[in-house]
PDB file of C-alpha atoms and ligand atoms in Angstrom:
ATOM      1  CA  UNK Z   1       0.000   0.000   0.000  1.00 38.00           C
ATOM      2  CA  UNK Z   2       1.484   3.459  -0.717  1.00 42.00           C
ATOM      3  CA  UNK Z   3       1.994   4.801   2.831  1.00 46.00           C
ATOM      4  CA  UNK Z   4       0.631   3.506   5.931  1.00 52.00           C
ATOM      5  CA  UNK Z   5      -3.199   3.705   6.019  1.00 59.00           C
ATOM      6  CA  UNK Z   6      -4.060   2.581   9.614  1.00 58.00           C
ATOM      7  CA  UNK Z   7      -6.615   0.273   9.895  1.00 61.00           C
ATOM      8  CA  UNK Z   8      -5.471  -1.699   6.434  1.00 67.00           C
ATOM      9  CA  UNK Z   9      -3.707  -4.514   8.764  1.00 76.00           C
ATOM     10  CA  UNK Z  10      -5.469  -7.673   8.307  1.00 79.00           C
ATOM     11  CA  UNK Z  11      -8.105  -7.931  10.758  1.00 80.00           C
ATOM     12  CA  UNK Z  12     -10.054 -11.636  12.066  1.00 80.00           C
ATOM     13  CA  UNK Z  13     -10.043 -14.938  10.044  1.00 79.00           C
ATOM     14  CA  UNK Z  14      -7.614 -13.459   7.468  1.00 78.00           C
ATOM     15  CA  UNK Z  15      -5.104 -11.965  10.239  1.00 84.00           C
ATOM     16  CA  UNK Z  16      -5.404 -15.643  11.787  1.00 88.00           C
ATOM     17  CA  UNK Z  17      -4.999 -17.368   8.127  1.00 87.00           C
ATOM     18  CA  UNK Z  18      -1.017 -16.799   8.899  1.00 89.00           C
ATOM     19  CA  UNK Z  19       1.997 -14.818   9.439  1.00 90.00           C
ATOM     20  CA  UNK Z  20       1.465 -10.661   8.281  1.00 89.00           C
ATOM     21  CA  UNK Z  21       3.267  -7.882   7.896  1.00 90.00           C
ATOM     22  CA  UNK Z  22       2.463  -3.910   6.221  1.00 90.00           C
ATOM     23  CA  UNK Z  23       4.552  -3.596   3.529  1.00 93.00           C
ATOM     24  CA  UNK Z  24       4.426  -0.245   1.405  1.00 94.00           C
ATOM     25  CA  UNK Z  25       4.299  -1.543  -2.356  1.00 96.00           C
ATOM     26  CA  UNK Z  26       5.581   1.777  -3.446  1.00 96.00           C
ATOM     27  CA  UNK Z  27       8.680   1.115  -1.162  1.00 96.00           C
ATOM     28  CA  UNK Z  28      11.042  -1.839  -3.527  1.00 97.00           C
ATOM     29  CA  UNK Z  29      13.235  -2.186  -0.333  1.00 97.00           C
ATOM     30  CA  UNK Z  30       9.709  -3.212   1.455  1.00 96.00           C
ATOM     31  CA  UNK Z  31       8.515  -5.880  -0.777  1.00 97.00           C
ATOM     32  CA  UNK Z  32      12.104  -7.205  -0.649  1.00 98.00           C
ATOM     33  CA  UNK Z  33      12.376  -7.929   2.953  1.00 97.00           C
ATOM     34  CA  UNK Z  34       9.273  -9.561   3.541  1.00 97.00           C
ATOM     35  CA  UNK Z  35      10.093 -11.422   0.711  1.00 97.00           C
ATOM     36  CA  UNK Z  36      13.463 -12.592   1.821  1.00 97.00           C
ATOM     37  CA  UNK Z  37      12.027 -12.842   5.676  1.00 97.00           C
ATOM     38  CA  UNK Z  38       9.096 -15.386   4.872  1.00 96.00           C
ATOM     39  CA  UNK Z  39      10.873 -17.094   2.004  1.00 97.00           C
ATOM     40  CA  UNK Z  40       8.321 -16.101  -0.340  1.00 97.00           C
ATOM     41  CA  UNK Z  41       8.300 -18.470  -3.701  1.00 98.00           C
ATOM     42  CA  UNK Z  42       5.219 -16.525  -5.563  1.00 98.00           C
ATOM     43  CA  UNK Z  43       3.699 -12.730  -5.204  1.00 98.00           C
ATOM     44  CA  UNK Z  44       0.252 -12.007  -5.048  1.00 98.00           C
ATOM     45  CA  UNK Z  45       0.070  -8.243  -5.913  1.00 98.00           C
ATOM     46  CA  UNK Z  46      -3.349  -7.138  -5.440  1.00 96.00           C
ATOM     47  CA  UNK Z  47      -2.503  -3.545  -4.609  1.00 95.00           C
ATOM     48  CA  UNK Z  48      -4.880  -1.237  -6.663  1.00 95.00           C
ATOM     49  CA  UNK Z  49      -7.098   1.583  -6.410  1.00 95.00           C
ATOM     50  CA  UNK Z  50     -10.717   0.240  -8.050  1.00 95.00           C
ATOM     51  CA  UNK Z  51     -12.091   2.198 -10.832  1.00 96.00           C
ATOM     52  CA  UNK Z  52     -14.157   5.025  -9.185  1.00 95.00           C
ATOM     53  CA  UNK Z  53     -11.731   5.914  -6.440  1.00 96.00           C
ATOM     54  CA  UNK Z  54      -9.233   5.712  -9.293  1.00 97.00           C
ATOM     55  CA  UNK Z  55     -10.639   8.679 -11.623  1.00 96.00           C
ATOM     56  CA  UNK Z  56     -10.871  10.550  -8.158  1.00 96.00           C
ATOM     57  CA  UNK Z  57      -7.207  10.163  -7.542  1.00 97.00           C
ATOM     58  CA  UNK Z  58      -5.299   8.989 -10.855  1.00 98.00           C
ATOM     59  CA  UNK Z  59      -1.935  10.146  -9.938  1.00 98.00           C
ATOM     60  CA  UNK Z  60      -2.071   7.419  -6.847  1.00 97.00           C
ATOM     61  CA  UNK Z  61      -3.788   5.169  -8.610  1.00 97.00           C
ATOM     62  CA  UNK Z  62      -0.691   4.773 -11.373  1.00 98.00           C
ATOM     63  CA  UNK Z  63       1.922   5.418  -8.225  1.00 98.00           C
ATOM     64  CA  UNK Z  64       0.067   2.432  -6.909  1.00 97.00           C
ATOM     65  CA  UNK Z  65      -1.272  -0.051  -9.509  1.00 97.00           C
ATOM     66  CA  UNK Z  66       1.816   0.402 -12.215  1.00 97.00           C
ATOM     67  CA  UNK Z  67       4.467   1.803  -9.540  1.00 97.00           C
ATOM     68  CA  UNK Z  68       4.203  -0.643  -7.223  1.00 98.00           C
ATOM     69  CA  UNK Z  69       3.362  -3.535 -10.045  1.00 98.00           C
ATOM     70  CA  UNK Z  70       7.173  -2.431 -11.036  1.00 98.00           C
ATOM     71  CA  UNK Z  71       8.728  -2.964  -7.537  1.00 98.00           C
ATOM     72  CA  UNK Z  72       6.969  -5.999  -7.363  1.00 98.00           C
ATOM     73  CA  UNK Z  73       8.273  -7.367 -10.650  1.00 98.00           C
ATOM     74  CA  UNK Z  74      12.552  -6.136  -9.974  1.00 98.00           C
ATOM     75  CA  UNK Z  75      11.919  -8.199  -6.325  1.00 98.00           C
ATOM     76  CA  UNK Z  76      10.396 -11.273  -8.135  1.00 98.00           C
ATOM     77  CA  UNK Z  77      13.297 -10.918 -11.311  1.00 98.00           C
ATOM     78  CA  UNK Z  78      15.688 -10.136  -8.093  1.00 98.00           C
ATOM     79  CA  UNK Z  79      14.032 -13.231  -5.561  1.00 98.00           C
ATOM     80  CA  UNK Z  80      13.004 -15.281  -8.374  1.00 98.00           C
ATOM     81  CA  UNK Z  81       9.292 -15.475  -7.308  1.00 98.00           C
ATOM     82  CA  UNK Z  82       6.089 -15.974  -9.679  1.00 98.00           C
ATOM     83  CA  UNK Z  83       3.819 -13.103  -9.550  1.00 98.00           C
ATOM     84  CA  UNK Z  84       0.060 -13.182  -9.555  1.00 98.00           C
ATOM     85  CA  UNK Z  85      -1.145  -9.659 -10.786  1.00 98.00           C
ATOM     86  CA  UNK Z  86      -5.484  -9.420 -11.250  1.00 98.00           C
ATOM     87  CA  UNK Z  87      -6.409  -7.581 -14.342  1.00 98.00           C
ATOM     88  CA  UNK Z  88     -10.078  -6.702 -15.021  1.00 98.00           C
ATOM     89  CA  UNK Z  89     -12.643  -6.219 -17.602  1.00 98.00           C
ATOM     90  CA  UNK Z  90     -11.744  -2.759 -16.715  1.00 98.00           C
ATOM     91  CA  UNK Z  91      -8.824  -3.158 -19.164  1.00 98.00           C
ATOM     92  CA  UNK Z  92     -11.124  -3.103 -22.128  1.00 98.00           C
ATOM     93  CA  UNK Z  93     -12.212  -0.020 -23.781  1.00 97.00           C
ATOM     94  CA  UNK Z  94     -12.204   1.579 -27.667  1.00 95.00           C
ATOM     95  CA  UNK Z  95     -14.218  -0.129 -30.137  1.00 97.00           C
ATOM     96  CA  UNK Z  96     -13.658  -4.382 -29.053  1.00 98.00           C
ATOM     97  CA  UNK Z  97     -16.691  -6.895 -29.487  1.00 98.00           C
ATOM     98  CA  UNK Z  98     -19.204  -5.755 -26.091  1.00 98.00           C
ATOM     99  CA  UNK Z  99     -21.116  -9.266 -25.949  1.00 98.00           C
ATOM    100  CA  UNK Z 100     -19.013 -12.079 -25.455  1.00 98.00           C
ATOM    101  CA  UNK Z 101     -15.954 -10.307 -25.396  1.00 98.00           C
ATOM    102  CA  UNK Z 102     -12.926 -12.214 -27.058  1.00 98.00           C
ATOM    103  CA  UNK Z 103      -9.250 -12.769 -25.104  1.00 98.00           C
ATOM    104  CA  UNK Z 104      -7.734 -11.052 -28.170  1.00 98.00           C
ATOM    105  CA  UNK Z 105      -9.356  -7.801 -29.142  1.00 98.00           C
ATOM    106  CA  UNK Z 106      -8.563  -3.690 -28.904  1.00 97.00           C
ATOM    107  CA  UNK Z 107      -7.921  -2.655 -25.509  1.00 98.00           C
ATOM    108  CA  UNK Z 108      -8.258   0.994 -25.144  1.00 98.00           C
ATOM    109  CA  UNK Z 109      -9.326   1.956 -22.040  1.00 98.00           C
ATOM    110  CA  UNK Z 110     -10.842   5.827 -21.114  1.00 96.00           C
ATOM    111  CA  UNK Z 111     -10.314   5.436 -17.105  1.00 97.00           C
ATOM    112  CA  UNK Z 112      -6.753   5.721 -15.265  1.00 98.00           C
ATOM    113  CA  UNK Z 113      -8.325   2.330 -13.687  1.00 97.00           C
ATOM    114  CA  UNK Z 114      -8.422   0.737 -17.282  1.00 98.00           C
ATOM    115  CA  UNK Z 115      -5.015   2.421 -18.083  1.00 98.00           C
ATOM    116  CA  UNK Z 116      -2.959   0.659 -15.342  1.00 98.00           C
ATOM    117  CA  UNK Z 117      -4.703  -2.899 -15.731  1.00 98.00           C
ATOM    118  CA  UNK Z 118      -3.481  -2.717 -19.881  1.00 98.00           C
ATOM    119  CA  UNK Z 119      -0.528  -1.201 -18.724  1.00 98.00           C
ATOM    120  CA  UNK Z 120       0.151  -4.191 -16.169  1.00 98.00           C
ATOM    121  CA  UNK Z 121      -0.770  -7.232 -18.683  1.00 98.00           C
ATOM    122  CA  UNK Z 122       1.863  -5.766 -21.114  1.00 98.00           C
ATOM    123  CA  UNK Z 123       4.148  -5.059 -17.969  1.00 98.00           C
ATOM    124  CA  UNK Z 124       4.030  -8.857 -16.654  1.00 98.00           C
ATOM    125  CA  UNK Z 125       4.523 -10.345 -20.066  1.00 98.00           C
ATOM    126  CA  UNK Z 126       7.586  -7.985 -20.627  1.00 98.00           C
ATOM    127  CA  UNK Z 127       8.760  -9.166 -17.207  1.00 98.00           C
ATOM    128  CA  UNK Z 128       8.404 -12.883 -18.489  1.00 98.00           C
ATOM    129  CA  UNK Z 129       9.970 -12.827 -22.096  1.00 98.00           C
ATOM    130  CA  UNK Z 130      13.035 -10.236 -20.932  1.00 98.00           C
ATOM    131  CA  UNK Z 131      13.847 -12.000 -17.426  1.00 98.00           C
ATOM    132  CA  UNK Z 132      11.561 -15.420 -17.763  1.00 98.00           C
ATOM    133  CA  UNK Z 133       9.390 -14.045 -14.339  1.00 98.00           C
ATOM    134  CA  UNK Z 134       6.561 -16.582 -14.132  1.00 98.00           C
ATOM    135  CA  UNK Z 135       4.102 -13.897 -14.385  1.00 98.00           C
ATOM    136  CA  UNK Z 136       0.295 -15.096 -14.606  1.00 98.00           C
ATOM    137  CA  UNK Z 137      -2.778 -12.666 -14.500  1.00 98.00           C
ATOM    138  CA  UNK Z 138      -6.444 -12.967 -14.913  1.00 98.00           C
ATOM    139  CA  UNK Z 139      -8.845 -10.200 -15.978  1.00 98.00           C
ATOM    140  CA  UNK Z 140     -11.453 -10.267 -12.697  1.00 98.00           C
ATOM    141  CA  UNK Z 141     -14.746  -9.367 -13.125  1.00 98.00           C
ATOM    142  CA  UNK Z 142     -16.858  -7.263 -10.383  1.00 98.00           C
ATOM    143  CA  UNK Z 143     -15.692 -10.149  -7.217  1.00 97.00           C
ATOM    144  CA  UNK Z 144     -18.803 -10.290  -4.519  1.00 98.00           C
ATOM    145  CA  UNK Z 145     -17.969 -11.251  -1.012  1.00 96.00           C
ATOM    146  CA  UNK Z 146     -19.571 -10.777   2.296  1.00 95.00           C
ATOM    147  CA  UNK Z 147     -16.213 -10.516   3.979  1.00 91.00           C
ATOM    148  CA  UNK Z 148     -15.053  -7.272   2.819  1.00 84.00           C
ATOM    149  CA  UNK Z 149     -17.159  -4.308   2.031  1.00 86.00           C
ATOM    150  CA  UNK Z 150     -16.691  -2.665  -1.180  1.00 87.00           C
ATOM    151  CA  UNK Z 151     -13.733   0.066  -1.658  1.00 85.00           C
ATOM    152  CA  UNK Z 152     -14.831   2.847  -4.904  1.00 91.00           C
ATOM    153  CA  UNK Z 153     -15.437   0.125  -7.215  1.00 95.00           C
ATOM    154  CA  UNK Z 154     -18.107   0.278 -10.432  1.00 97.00           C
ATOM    155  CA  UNK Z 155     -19.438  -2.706  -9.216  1.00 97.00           C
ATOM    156  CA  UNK Z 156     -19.753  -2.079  -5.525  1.00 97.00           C
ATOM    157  CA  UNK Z 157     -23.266  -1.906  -6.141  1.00 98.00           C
ATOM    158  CA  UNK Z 158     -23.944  -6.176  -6.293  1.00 98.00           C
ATOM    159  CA  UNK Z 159     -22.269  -5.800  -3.492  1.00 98.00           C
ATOM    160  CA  UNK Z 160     -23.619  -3.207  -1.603  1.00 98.00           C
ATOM    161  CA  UNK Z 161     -27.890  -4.902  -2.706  1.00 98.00           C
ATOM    162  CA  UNK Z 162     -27.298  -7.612  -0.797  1.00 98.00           C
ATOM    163  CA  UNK Z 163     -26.323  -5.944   2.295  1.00 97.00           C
ATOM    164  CA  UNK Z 164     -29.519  -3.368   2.196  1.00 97.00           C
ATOM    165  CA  UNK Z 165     -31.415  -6.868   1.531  1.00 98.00           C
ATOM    166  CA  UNK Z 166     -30.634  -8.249   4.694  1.00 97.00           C
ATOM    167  CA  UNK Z 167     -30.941  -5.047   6.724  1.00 97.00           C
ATOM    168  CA  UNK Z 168     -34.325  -4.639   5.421  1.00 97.00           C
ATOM    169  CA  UNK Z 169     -33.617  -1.357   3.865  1.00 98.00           C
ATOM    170  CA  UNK Z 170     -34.701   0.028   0.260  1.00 98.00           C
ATOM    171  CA  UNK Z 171     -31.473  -0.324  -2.035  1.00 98.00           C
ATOM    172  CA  UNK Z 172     -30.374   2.515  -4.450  1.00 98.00           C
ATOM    173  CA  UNK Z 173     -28.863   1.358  -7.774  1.00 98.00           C
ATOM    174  CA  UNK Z 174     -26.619   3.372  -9.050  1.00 98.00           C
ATOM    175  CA  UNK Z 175     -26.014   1.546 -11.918  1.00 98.00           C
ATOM    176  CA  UNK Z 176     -29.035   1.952 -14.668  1.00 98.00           C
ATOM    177  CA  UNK Z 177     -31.509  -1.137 -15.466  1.00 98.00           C
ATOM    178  CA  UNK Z 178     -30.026  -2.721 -18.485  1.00 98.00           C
ATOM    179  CA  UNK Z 179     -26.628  -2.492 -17.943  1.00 98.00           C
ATOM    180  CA  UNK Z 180     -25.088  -5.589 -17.724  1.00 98.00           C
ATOM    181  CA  UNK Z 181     -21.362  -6.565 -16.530  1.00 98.00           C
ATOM    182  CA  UNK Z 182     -19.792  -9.593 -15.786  1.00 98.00           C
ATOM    183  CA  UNK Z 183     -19.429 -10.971 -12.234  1.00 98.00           C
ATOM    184  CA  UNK Z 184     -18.151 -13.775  -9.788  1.00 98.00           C
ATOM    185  CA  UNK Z 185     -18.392 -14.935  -6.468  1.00 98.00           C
ATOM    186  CA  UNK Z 186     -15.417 -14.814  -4.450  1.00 98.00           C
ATOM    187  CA  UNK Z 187     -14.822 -18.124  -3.641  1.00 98.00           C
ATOM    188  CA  UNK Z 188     -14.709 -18.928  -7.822  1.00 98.00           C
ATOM    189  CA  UNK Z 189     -12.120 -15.495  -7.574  1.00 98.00           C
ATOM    190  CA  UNK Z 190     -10.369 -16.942  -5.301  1.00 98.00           C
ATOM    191  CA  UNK Z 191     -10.233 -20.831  -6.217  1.00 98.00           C
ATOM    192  CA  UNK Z 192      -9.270 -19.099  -9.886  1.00 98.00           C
ATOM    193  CA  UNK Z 193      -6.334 -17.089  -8.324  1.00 98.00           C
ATOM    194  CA  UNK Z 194      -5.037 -20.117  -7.344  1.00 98.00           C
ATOM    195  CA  UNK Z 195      -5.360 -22.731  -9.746  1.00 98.00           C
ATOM    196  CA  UNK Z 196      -3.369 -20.498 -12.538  1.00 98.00           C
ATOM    197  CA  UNK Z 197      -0.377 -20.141 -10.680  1.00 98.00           C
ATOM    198  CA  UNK Z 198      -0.650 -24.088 -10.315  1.00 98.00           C
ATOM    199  CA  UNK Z 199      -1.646 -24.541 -13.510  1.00 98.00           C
ATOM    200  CA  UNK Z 200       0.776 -26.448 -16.029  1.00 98.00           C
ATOM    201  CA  UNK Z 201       2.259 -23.682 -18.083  1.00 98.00           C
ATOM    202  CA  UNK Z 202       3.547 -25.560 -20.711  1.00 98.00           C
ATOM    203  CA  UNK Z 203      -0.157 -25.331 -21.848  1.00 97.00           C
ATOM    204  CA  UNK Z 204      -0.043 -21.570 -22.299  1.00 98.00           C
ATOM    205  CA  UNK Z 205      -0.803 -19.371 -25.013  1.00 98.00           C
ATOM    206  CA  UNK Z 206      -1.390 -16.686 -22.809  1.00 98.00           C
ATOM    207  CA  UNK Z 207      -0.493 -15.110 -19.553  1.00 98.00           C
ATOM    208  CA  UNK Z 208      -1.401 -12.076 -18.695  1.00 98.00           C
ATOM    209  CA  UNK Z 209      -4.122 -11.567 -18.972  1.00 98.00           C
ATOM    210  CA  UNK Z 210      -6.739 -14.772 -18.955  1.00 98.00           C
ATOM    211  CA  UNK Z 211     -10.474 -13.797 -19.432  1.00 98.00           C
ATOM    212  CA  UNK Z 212     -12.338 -15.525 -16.848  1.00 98.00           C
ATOM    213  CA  UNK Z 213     -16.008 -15.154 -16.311  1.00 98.00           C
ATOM    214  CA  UNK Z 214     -19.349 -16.527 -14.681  1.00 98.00           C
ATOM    215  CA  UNK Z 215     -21.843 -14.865 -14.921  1.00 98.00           C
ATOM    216  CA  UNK Z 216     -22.909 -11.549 -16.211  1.00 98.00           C
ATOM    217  CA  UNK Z 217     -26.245  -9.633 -15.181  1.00 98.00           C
ATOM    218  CA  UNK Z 218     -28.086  -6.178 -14.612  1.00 98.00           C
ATOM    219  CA  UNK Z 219     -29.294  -4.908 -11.790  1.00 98.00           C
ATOM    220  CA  UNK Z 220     -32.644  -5.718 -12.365  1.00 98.00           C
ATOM    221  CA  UNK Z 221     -31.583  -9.583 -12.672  1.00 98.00           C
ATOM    222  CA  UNK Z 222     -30.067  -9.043  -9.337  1.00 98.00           C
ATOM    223  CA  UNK Z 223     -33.039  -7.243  -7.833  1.00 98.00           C
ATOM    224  CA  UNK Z 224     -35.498 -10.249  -8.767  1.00 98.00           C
ATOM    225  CA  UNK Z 225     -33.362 -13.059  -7.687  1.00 98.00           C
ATOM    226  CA  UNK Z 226     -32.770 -11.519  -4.045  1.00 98.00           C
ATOM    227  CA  UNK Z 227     -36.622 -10.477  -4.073  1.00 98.00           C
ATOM    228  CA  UNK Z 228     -37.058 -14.939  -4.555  1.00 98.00           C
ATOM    229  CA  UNK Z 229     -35.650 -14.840  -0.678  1.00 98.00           C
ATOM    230  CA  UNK Z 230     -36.673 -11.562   0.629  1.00 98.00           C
ATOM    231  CA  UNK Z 231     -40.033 -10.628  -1.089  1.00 98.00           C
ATOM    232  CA  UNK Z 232     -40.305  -7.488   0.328  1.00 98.00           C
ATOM    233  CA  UNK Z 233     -37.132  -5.624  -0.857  1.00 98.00           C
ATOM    234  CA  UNK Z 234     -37.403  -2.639  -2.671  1.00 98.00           C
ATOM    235  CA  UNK Z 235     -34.920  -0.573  -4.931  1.00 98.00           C
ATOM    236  CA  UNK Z 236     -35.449   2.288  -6.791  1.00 98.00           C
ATOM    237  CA  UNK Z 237     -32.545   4.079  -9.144  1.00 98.00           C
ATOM    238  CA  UNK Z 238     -30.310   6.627  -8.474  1.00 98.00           C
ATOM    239  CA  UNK Z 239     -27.658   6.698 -11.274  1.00 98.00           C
ATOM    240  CA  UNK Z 240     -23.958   7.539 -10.805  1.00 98.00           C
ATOM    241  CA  UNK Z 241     -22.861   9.160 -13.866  1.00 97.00           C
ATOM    242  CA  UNK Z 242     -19.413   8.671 -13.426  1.00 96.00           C
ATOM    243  CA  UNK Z 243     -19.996   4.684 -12.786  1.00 97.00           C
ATOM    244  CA  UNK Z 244     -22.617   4.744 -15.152  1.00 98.00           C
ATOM    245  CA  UNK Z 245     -20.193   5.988 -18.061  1.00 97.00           C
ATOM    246  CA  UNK Z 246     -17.377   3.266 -16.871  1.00 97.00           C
ATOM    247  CA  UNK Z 247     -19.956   0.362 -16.699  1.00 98.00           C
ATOM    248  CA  UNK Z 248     -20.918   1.903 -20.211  1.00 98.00           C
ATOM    249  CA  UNK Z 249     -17.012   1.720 -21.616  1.00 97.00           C
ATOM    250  CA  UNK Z 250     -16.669  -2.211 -20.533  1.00 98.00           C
ATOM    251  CA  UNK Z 251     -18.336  -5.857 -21.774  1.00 98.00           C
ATOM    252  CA  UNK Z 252     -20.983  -6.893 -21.485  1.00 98.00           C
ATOM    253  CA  UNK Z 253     -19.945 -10.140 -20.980  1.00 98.00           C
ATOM    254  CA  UNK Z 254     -16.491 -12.407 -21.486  1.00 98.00           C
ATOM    255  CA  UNK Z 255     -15.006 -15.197 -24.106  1.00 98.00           C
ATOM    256  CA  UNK Z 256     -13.497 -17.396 -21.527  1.00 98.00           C
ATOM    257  CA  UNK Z 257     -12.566 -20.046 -23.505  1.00 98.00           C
ATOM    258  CA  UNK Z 258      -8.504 -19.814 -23.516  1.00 98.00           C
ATOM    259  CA  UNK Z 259      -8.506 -20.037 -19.534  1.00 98.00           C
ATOM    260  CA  UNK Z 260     -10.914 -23.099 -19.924  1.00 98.00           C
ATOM    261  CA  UNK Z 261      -8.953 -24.711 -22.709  1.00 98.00           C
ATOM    262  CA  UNK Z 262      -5.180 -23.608 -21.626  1.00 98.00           C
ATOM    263  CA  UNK Z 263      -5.057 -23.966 -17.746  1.00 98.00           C
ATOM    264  CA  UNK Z 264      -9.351 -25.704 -16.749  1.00 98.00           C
ATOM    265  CA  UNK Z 265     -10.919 -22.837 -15.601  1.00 98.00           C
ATOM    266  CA  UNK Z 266     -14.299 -23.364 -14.676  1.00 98.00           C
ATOM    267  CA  UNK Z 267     -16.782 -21.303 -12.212  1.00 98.00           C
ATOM    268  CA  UNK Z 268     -18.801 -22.903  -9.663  1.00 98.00           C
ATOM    269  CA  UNK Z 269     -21.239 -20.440  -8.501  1.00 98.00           C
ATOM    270  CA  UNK Z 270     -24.104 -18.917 -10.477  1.00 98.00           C
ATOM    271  CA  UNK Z 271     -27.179 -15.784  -9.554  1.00 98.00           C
ATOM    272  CA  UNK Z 272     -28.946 -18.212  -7.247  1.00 98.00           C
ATOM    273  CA  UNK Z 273     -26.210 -20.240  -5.189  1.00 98.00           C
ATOM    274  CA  UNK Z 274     -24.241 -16.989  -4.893  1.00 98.00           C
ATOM    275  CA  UNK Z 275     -27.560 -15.080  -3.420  1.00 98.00           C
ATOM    276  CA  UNK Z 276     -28.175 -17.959  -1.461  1.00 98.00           C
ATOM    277  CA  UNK Z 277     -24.731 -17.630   0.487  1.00 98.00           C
ATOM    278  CA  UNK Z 278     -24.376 -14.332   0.228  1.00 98.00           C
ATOM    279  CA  UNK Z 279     -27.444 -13.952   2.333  1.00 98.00           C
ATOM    280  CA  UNK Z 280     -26.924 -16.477   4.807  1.00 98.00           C
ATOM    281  CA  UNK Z 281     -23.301 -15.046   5.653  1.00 97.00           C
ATOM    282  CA  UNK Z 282     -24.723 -11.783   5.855  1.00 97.00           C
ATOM    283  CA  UNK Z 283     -27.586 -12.794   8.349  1.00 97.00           C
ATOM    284  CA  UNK Z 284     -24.462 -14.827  10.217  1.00 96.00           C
ATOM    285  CA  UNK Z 285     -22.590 -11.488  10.289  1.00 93.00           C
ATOM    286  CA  UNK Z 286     -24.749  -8.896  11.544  1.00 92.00           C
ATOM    287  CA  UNK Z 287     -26.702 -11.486  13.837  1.00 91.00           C
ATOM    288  CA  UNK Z 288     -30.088 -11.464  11.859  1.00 86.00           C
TER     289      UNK Z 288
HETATM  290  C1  VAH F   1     -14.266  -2.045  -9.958  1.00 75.40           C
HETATM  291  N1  VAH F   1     -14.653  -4.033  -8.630  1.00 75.40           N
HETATM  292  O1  VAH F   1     -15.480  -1.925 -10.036  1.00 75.40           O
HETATM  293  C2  VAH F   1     -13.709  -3.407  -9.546  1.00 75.40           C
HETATM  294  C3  VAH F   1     -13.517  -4.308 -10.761  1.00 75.40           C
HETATM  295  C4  VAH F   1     -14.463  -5.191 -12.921  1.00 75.40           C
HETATM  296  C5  VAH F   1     -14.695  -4.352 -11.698  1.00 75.40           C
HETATM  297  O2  VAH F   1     -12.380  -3.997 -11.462  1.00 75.40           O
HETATM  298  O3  VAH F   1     -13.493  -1.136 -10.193  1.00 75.40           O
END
């Protein structure tokens, strides 16, 4: 993280999960010695500001996302590490295929979000054909947890429905009816993270950045499957036109087809078992 920002330590299950330390990814020296103190064999550099908070503050957003992508890439060339960067659909932009967007197709993105993510892919394969870094990336759609609030995100908002469901409060979208994106569960996120960097990569064609998808929807999709378990939630719209214009500018939905055929990937969770869990951990967590 660039600077300390108090609170950011890990905090319950994931602060028990193992061993932690803050390490300022604009800081090389930083990643370095955590690396070389835990004996670290592969880098998962999720360090980004998310699309919204991004256009709000683009000069930290590059200092952060391609700045401390950089560090991250000398300590792995230095350390010999893999690194695990995300992309996201966010990378997309310019005149590419909307509906079943290809893994090969014009990436010019509008947003300082979209800039970094395009700017990382070509980044980590750099970092692999100059200096043979086992970089591996995916491009994420919007991820949906119940562990984590959301943090200035585009998608925040199928994330941010389900909580209003299960406090019983009216939900404003600010994300028009119609617009779809693509989205996952975390658990399929986080299952995917893994499997590429264990993936055989003698199989790839590509590396950063894999297309991976599950399911894409609107908000109205959304709306009607949580209103099948709580029938009397409301929303109305309020649109953001600054999300609204992103969500606009990226697919509609995602050609995963290379991840399936060079490395398996395949999503577990769809609309229904996601809202399922999603409300149940949510009732779990604020004792409903
Ligand atoms: C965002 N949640 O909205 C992130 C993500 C594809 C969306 O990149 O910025």
């Amino acid at each position: 993280m660039a600077g300390y920002i108090p609170g950011a330590e890990p905090k319950g299950e994931l602060r028990e999960s193992g061993p932690s330390e803050v390490v300022d990814i604009t800081n090389p020296q930083h990643i370095a010695d955590a690396v070389r103190k835990y004996k670290v064999d592969t880098i998962y550099n999720l360090a980004a500001l998310l699309s919204a908070v991004a256009e709000a503050k683009p000069q930290l957003a590059w200092k952060i996302g391609l700045g401390g992508l950089f560090n991250t890439l000398e300590v792995a060339r230095e350390c010999h590490c893999a690194v695990f960067t995300p992309s996201s659909i966010g990378s997309f932009g310019g005149p590419f295929p909307k509906d079943n967007t290809p893994q090969d197709t014009i990436q010019r993105p509008k947003t300082m979000y979209g800039v970094t993510k395009v700017s990382g892919e070509l980044l980590g394969d750099y970092y692999f054909q100059r200096f043979g870094v086992d970089t591996r990336s995916v491009r994420f759609p919007g991820l949906i947890s119940y562990v984590t609030p959301p943090g200035g995100g585009t998608t925040d908002y199928a994330v941010d429905i389900y909580y209003s469901a299960v406090k019983g409060e009216k939900f404003v979208c600010p994300i028009g009816k119609g617009t779809l994106m693509d989205m996952m569960y975390m658990p399929d996120a986080l299952r995917g993270m893994i499997e590429i960097m264990e993936a055989d990569p003698t199989k790839f064609i590509h590396r950063n950045s894999f297309n991976i998808a599950s399911m894409s929807f609107a908000p109205e999709t959304i709306y009607q499957k949580i209103k099948e378990y709580v029938p009397q939630f409301e929303m109305e719209y309020r649109i953001d036109p600054l999300r609204q214009a992103i969500a606009d500018s990226w697919p509609n939905s995602l050609d995963d087809s290379c991840a399936r055929n060079e490395w398996g990937w395949r999503p577990e969770y769809g609309l229904d078992e996601m809202t399922r869990d999603m409300l149940a951990k949510l009732r779990v967590k604020f004792n409903m």
